[in-house]
Coordinates of C-alpha atoms in Angstrom, one line a residue:
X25 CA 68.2 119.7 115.3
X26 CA 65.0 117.6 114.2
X27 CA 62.6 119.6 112.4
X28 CA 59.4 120.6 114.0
X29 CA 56.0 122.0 113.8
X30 CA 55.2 125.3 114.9
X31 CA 52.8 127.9 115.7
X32 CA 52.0 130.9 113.2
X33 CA 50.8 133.3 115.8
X34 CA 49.8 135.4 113.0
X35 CA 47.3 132.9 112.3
X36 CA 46.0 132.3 115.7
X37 CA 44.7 135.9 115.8
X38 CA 43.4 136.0 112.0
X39 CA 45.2 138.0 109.1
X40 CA 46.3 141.6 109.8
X41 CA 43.2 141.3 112.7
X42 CA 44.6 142.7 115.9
X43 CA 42.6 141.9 119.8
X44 CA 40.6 144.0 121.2
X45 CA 43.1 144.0 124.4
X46 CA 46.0 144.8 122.2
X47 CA 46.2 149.0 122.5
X48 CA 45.8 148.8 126.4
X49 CA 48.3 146.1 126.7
X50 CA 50.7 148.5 124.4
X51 CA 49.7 151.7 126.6
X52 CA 50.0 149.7 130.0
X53 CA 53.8 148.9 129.3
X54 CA 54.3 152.2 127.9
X55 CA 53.4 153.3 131.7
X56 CA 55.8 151.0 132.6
X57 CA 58.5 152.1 130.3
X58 CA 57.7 155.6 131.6
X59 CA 58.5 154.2 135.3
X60 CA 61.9 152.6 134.1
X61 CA 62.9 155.6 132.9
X62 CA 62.2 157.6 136.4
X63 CA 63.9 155.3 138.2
X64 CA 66.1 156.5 140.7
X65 CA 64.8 160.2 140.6
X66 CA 63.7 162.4 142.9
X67 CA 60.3 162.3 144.1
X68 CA 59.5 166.0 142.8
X69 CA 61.3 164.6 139.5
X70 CA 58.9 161.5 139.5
X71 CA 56.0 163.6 140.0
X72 CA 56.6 166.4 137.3
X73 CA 57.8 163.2 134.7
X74 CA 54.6 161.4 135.4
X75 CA 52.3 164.4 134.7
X76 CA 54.0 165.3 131.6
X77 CA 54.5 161.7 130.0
X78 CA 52.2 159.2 131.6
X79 CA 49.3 161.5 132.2
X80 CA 48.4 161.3 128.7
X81 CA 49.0 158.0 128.6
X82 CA 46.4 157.6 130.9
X83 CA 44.1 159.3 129.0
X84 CA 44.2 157.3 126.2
X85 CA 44.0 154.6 128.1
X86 CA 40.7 156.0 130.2
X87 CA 39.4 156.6 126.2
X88 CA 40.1 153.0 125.4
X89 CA 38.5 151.9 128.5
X90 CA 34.6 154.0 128.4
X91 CA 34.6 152.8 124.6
X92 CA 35.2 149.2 125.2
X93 CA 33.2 148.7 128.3
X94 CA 29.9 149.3 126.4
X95 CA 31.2 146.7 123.6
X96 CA 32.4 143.8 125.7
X97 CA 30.3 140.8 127.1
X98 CA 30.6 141.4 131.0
X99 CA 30.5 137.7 131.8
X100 CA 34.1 137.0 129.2
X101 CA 37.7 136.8 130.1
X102 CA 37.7 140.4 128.6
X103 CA 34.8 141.8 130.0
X104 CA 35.8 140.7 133.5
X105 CA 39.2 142.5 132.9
X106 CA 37.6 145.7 131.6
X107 CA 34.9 145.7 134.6
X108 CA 37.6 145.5 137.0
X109 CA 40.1 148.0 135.8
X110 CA 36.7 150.8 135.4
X111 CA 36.2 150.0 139.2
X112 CA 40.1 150.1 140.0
X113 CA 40.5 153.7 137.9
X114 CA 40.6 156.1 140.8
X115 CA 43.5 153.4 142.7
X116 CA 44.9 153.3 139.5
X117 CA 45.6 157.0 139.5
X118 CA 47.2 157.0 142.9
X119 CA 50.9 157.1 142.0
X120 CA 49.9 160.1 140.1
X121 CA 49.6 162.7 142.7
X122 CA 52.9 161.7 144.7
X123 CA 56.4 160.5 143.2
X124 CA 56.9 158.5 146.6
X125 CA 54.4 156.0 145.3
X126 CA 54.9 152.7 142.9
X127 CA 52.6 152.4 139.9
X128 CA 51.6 149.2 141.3
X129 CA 51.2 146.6 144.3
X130 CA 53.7 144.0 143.0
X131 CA 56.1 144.7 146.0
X132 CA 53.7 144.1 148.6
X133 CA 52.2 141.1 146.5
X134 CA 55.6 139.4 146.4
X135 CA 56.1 140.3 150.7
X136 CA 52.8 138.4 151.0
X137 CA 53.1 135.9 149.0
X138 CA 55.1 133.0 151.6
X139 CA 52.4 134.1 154.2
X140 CA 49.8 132.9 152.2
X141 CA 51.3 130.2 151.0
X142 CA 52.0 129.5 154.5
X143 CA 48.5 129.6 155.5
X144 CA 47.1 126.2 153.6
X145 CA 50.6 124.6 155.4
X146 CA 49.5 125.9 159.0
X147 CA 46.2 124.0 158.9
X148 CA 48.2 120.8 159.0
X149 CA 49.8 122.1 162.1
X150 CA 50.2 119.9 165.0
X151 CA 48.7 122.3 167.4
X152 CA 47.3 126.0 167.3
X153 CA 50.8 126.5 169.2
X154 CA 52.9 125.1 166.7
X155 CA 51.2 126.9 163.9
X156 CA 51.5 129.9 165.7
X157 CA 55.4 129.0 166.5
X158 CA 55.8 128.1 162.4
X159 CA 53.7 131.6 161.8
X160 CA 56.6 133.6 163.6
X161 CA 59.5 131.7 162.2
X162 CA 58.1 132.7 159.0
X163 CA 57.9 136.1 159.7
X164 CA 61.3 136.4 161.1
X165 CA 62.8 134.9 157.7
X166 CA 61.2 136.9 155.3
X167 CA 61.5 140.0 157.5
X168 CA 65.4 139.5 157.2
X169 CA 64.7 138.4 153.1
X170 CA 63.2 141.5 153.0
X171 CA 66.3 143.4 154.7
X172 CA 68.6 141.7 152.3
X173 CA 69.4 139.7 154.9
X174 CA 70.7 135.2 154.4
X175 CA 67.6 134.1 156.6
X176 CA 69.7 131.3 157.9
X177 CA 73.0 133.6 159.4
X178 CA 70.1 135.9 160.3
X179 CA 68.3 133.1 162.5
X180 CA 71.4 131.4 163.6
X181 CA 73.1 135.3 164.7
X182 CA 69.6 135.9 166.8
X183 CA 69.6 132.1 168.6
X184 CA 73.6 133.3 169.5
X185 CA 73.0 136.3 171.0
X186 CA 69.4 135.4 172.6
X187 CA 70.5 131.7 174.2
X188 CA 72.8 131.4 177.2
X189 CA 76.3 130.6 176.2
X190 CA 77.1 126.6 176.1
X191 CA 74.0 125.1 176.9
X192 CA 73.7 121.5 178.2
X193 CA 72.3 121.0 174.5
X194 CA 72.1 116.2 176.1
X195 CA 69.2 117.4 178.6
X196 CA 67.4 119.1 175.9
X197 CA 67.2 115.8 174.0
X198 CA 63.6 114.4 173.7
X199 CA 64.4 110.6 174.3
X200 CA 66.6 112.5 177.9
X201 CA 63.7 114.1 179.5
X202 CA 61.9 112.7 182.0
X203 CA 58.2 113.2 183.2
X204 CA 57.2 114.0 180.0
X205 CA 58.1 117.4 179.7

């Protein structure tokens, strides 16, 4: 193996210097930790764990949060960060007050996501019809993704049981019709 150069992260933040980001980043994934540990409880059992361990986590983290909202440059990277998770707090608590709930969005975030990549595709539609006719086939796949379904045998089981059995597939051929429809 060739010998190469790298990175002291050490010295990329300074000696024994830690960032100002670091304690929330620690507390945020010990909410996190606290959530991989309730996994697959009850929602009652959620709800009591989540009071006792990461309410005060929370609290700590709300401490962290006042204190370095008065110290940070609202217009930097961390700033910006900070601003946002003040105005987020009260959505942040949510999950809190019912074991039902996820700490966060990344679920719906990831359902999303193929729609709105789909979106800058659909401008290059055709027509409004055919974006529209894309915009459903889309939803039908990641419905059955979503339903642990293979989206292919999913489409092809819905086109067997919705056509009629042995179409004349030779008249459906564009360069067969006639008339031009």
């Amino acid at each position: 193996m060739p010998a190469e150069n790298l990175c002291r992260r050490s010295r990329c933040r300074g000696k024994n210097k830690t960032g100002k980001a670091d304690l929330a980043l620690s507390l945020i994934q010990s909410l996190y930790r606290v959530e991989q540990q309730i996994k697959g409880l009850s929602p009652a059992e959620k709800y009591r764990l989540r009071q006792e361990k990461a309410l005060p986590i929370l609290d700590k983290l709300s401490a962290w949060l006042i204190k370095t909202q008065s110290q940070m440059l609202p217009k930097s990277k961390l700033g910006e960060a900070v601003t946002y998770l003040g105005n987020q707090w009260p959505k942040l608590l949510r999950y809190l007050e019912d074991g039902r709930l996820s700490i966060d969005n990344n679920r719906a975030e990831r359902a999303i996501k193929p729609f709105v990549i789909g979106r800058k595709a659909w401008l290059f539609s055709y027509t409004p019809c055919g974006a529209q006719a894309s915009a459903i086939l889309y939803s039908v796949i990641e419905t059955a993704k979503a339903n642990g379904l293979i989206p292919f045998d999913y489409v092809m089981t819905c086109l067997d049981e919705l056509c009629p059995p042995a179409p004349d597939l030779e008249k459906l051929l564009p360069w067969k019709k006639q008339g031009g429809v």
